[in-house]
Amino acid sequence: MTRNRLHRIVRLARCRQSRRRTANPRSLLKTFAMESTAASIEQVRHRTVERLGVNSFATRREMGKRAAHDIAVAIRAGLAVAAGVRMIFAAAPSQAEMIEALIVEPDIDWRRITAFHMDEYIGLPSGAPQRFAVWLRERLFDRVPFGAVHPIRPEGDPQADAARYAALLDAAPIDIVCLGIGVNGHIAFNDPPVADFADPQDVKIVELDDVCRQQQVDDDCFPNLAAVPEQALTLTIPRLLRAERLFCVVPGAHKRLAVAGALHGPVTTDCPASILRRHPDCALYLDAESDPDA
């Protein structure tokens, strides 16, 4: 084989290799379209409404797992720079998937975490399964070794317990709140008729509205409306908002209208959860059923 012919063969091979490396224009357009679609989907799944980060997932399980992961990251970060972390938990079926995922998150020193919860019925026996302290004890507090757990105890003198609990909360800053949104837009038991964005109290006695009470029946917590207590102790909205970070977990089609009000309505006590848009570090976790924009 002559030298010139060898050079021609090498050049031809390089040319063919170059052609294989060069994308077909149609392939480029297809790739661009796929990337654009993926970016659009990502934008819908993770978006911001004012200051509120909104995370939307296809399933309730995915939602709970991601919320638990993010909460665990915040816990570890807090424990890395402080002796302990102080947390407030909501007690509701909406929190179940998140809690199940949270208790198996690795590398959390639960012995350095102090736990509170955000509301409690007045008038139920201390061991009643509907009590929020009991619900959280069975699903969370007895399953990992918390350093301290402070239940609300409204039996006896609810007003005195409100003062006691407010003092416990005020002993040091609250780092993390894990909360939900009710079908009437409430956070904790701050229903629209009693919600106050400038509430002077940290913990107070409230009358529960009928929408809130019916939700407890619909969640299979009580057999009928008459069985649901009419009063409760609740942490107030300013007390919740003073926490450094908020993680709000809201699955289910029955919450869609409340979430729509929280995201797109005016910031008003008609939908107390709307105030979450003003918190500097709040993340909202939705599934496909609860997301009004899905």
XYZ file of C-alpha atoms in Angstrom:
294
model
C 0.000 0.000 0.000
C 1.385 3.401 -0.992
C 1.867 6.216 1.513
C -0.682 8.463 -0.290
C -3.323 5.755 -0.264
C -2.741 5.177 3.442
C -3.221 8.892 4.115
C -6.507 8.865 2.163
C -7.788 5.899 4.191
C -6.900 7.623 7.473
C -8.615 10.868 6.367
C -11.739 8.944 5.318
C -11.893 7.133 8.658
C -11.542 10.413 10.537
C -14.268 12.003 8.417
C -16.682 9.140 9.116
C -15.879 9.292 12.828
C -16.508 13.060 12.811
C -19.862 12.561 11.085
C -20.892 10.036 13.736
C -19.994 12.562 16.466
C -21.999 15.362 14.832
C -25.647 15.302 15.970
C -28.370 15.148 13.403
C -30.348 18.431 13.358
C -33.559 16.505 14.042
C -31.879 14.768 16.990
C -30.795 18.141 18.308
C -34.361 19.458 18.087
C -35.704 16.331 19.795
C -33.147 16.595 22.586
C -33.914 20.302 23.062
C -37.645 19.576 23.235
C -37.120 16.833 25.814
C -34.915 19.079 27.936
C -37.448 21.906 27.714
C -40.266 19.573 28.761
C -38.210 18.257 31.673
C -37.417 21.812 32.761
C -41.112 22.698 32.600
C -42.047 19.669 34.721
C -39.318 20.528 37.231
C -40.612 24.095 37.442
C -44.106 22.867 38.272
C -42.802 20.431 40.874
C -40.562 22.967 42.616
C -41.734 26.567 42.558
C -41.916 29.639 44.751
C -44.996 31.627 45.717
C -43.803 34.887 47.284
C -41.377 33.567 49.934
C -42.928 30.109 50.170
C -41.147 27.180 48.545
C -43.686 24.759 47.034
C -42.747 21.141 46.313
C -45.262 18.973 44.467
C -45.004 15.203 44.007
C -46.909 12.555 42.100
C -47.732 10.453 45.158
C -48.317 10.901 48.855
C -45.453 8.523 49.610
C -42.970 10.525 47.521
C -44.156 13.705 49.221
C -43.670 12.288 52.714
C -40.269 10.823 51.917
C -38.914 14.065 50.479
C -40.305 16.152 53.324
C -38.702 13.791 55.843
C -35.381 13.984 54.002
C -35.413 17.790 54.050
C -36.403 17.882 57.724
C -33.602 15.442 58.545
C -31.103 17.649 56.710
C -32.267 20.613 58.794
C -31.997 18.603 62.015
C -28.455 17.471 61.228
C -27.462 21.014 60.326
C -28.853 22.280 63.610
C -27.126 19.594 65.650
C -23.840 20.385 63.902
C -23.783 23.905 65.338
C -25.770 23.651 68.592
C -26.119 21.403 71.603
C -29.699 20.544 70.690
C -32.641 21.159 68.377
C -36.150 22.145 69.509
C -39.057 20.998 67.333
C -42.843 21.338 67.216
C -44.918 18.596 65.574
C -48.449 18.459 64.203
C -50.537 15.370 64.956
C -52.750 14.344 62.036
C -53.091 11.572 59.455
C -51.625 13.993 56.891
C -48.286 13.735 58.696
C -48.106 9.935 58.774
C -45.979 9.332 55.672
C -43.516 12.040 56.642
C -43.159 10.698 60.189
C -42.661 7.110 59.007
C -39.875 8.261 56.704
C -38.328 10.595 59.296
C -37.823 7.961 61.990
C -35.637 5.875 59.652
C -33.485 8.774 58.470
C -29.847 8.011 59.389
C -27.405 9.964 61.532
C -29.887 11.847 63.728
C -29.018 12.011 67.424
C -32.582 12.083 68.750
C -31.271 12.349 72.322
C -30.389 15.968 71.549
C -33.875 16.872 70.305
C -36.642 18.393 72.427
C -40.163 17.853 71.100
C -43.391 19.819 71.487
C -46.730 19.547 69.732
C -48.992 22.327 68.538
C -52.480 21.654 69.868
C -54.648 19.432 72.053
C -58.336 18.823 72.691
C -59.949 19.961 75.911
C -62.321 17.486 77.554
C -60.889 14.127 76.481
C -59.336 11.693 78.977
C -55.545 11.775 79.004
C -55.297 8.318 77.439
C -57.938 8.806 74.743
C -56.624 7.648 71.343
C -57.839 10.911 69.751
C -55.541 12.967 71.972
C -52.738 14.415 69.850
C -50.106 13.630 72.466
C -51.191 9.970 72.328
C -51.173 9.939 68.496
C -47.646 11.350 68.401
C -46.425 9.114 71.203
C -47.507 5.978 69.337
C -46.167 7.061 65.948
C -43.079 9.077 66.875
C -42.181 9.890 70.458
C -41.939 6.258 71.651
C -40.172 5.049 68.520
C -37.012 7.169 68.679
C -35.135 8.252 71.837
C -35.989 11.957 72.160
C -34.056 13.906 74.743
C -37.312 15.421 76.048
C -40.965 15.385 75.025
C -43.372 18.013 76.352
C -47.058 17.118 75.933
C -49.886 19.601 76.361
C -51.985 18.608 79.424
C -55.238 20.591 79.384
C -57.049 18.376 81.877
C -57.645 20.231 85.126
C -57.017 23.894 84.362
C -56.546 24.528 80.621
C -55.673 28.184 81.119
C -52.923 27.290 83.574
C -51.570 24.692 81.171
C -51.550 27.272 78.368
C -49.307 29.462 80.524
C -47.108 26.494 81.485
C -46.669 25.434 77.878
C -45.976 28.961 76.676
C -43.174 29.220 79.235
C -41.652 25.918 78.060
C -41.736 27.096 74.447
C -40.221 30.443 75.383
C -37.269 28.910 77.254
C -35.216 28.838 74.030
C -35.767 29.431 70.303
C -37.763 26.900 68.301
C -35.707 25.592 65.392
C -38.180 23.530 63.344
C -41.964 23.274 63.038
C -43.595 20.366 61.187
C -47.171 21.350 60.394
C -50.098 20.823 58.056
C -53.059 22.800 56.722
C -56.676 22.024 57.601
C -59.570 21.912 55.162
C -60.624 25.352 56.433
C -57.089 26.690 55.976
C -56.192 26.495 59.650
C -52.675 25.949 60.982
C -52.653 24.236 64.354
C -56.167 24.922 65.716
C -56.193 28.528 64.538
C -59.482 28.270 62.630
C -60.589 31.332 60.631
C -62.945 32.683 63.344
C -60.174 32.702 66.001
C -56.991 33.145 63.935
C -54.991 36.293 64.670
C -51.779 37.182 62.844
C -50.892 39.579 65.677
C -52.046 37.388 68.559
C -50.519 38.598 71.832
C -50.663 35.091 73.314
C -48.410 32.139 72.513
C -50.853 29.428 73.612
C -54.600 29.945 74.005
C -57.964 28.262 74.431
C -60.063 28.264 71.245
C -63.528 27.264 70.115
C -63.290 24.849 67.191
C -65.453 25.692 64.199
C -67.748 23.071 62.665
C -65.637 22.681 59.515
C -62.619 21.804 61.628
C -64.629 19.419 63.795
C -66.121 17.693 60.751
C -62.621 17.153 59.380
C -61.828 15.102 62.477
C -64.796 12.875 61.664
C -63.820 12.623 57.995
C -60.287 11.636 59.074
C -61.862 8.736 61.040
C -60.690 10.137 64.346
C -64.237 10.376 65.774
C -67.467 8.501 64.969
C -69.594 11.636 64.564
C -69.598 15.413 65.006
C -71.133 15.273 68.489
C -68.141 13.242 69.717
C -65.598 15.880 68.670
C -64.649 18.308 71.461
C -65.686 21.912 70.962
C -62.586 23.439 72.590
C -58.843 22.979 72.358
C -55.537 24.489 73.377
C -53.460 25.696 70.448
C -50.196 27.415 69.737
C -50.999 30.724 68.104
C -49.897 31.811 64.666
C -47.207 34.271 65.843
C -45.768 31.552 68.110
C -45.480 29.152 65.157
C -44.035 31.770 62.827
C -41.238 32.644 65.253
C -39.615 29.295 64.495
C -36.538 29.393 62.298
C -37.800 26.848 59.740
C -41.256 25.526 58.849
C -42.024 22.316 56.942
C -45.680 22.064 55.926
C -46.962 18.701 54.651
C -50.406 18.701 52.988
C -51.618 15.684 50.985
C -55.086 14.792 49.731
C -57.806 16.090 47.416
C -59.858 17.348 50.373
C -57.108 19.924 51.056
C -56.923 21.284 47.487
C -59.202 24.293 48.029
C -57.435 25.244 51.258
C -54.053 25.016 49.527
C -55.363 27.149 46.659
C -56.370 29.818 49.154
C -53.023 29.580 50.919
C -51.081 29.970 47.665
C -53.198 32.291 45.558
C -55.714 34.053 47.778
C -55.170 37.188 49.829
C -53.118 36.907 53.002
C -55.962 36.915 55.478
C -57.259 35.041 58.505
C -60.083 33.790 56.271
C -57.370 31.324 55.212
C -54.865 31.351 58.080
C -52.317 29.268 56.130
C -51.909 32.143 53.667
C -49.544 33.758 56.181
C -46.996 31.028 55.400
C -46.139 32.989 52.243
C -44.608 35.658 54.479
C -42.319 33.390 56.504
C -38.644 33.679 55.484
C -38.024 29.907 55.476
C -41.103 27.769 54.935
C -41.384 24.780 52.587
C -44.726 23.347 51.479
C -45.019 19.700 50.352
C -47.998 18.619 48.236
C -49.093 15.544 46.324
C -50.876 15.542 42.977
C -54.277 15.546 44.681
C -53.682 18.523 46.954
C -51.777 20.701 44.479
C -54.243 23.145 42.900
C -51.783 23.830 40.077
C -51.022 20.213 39.192
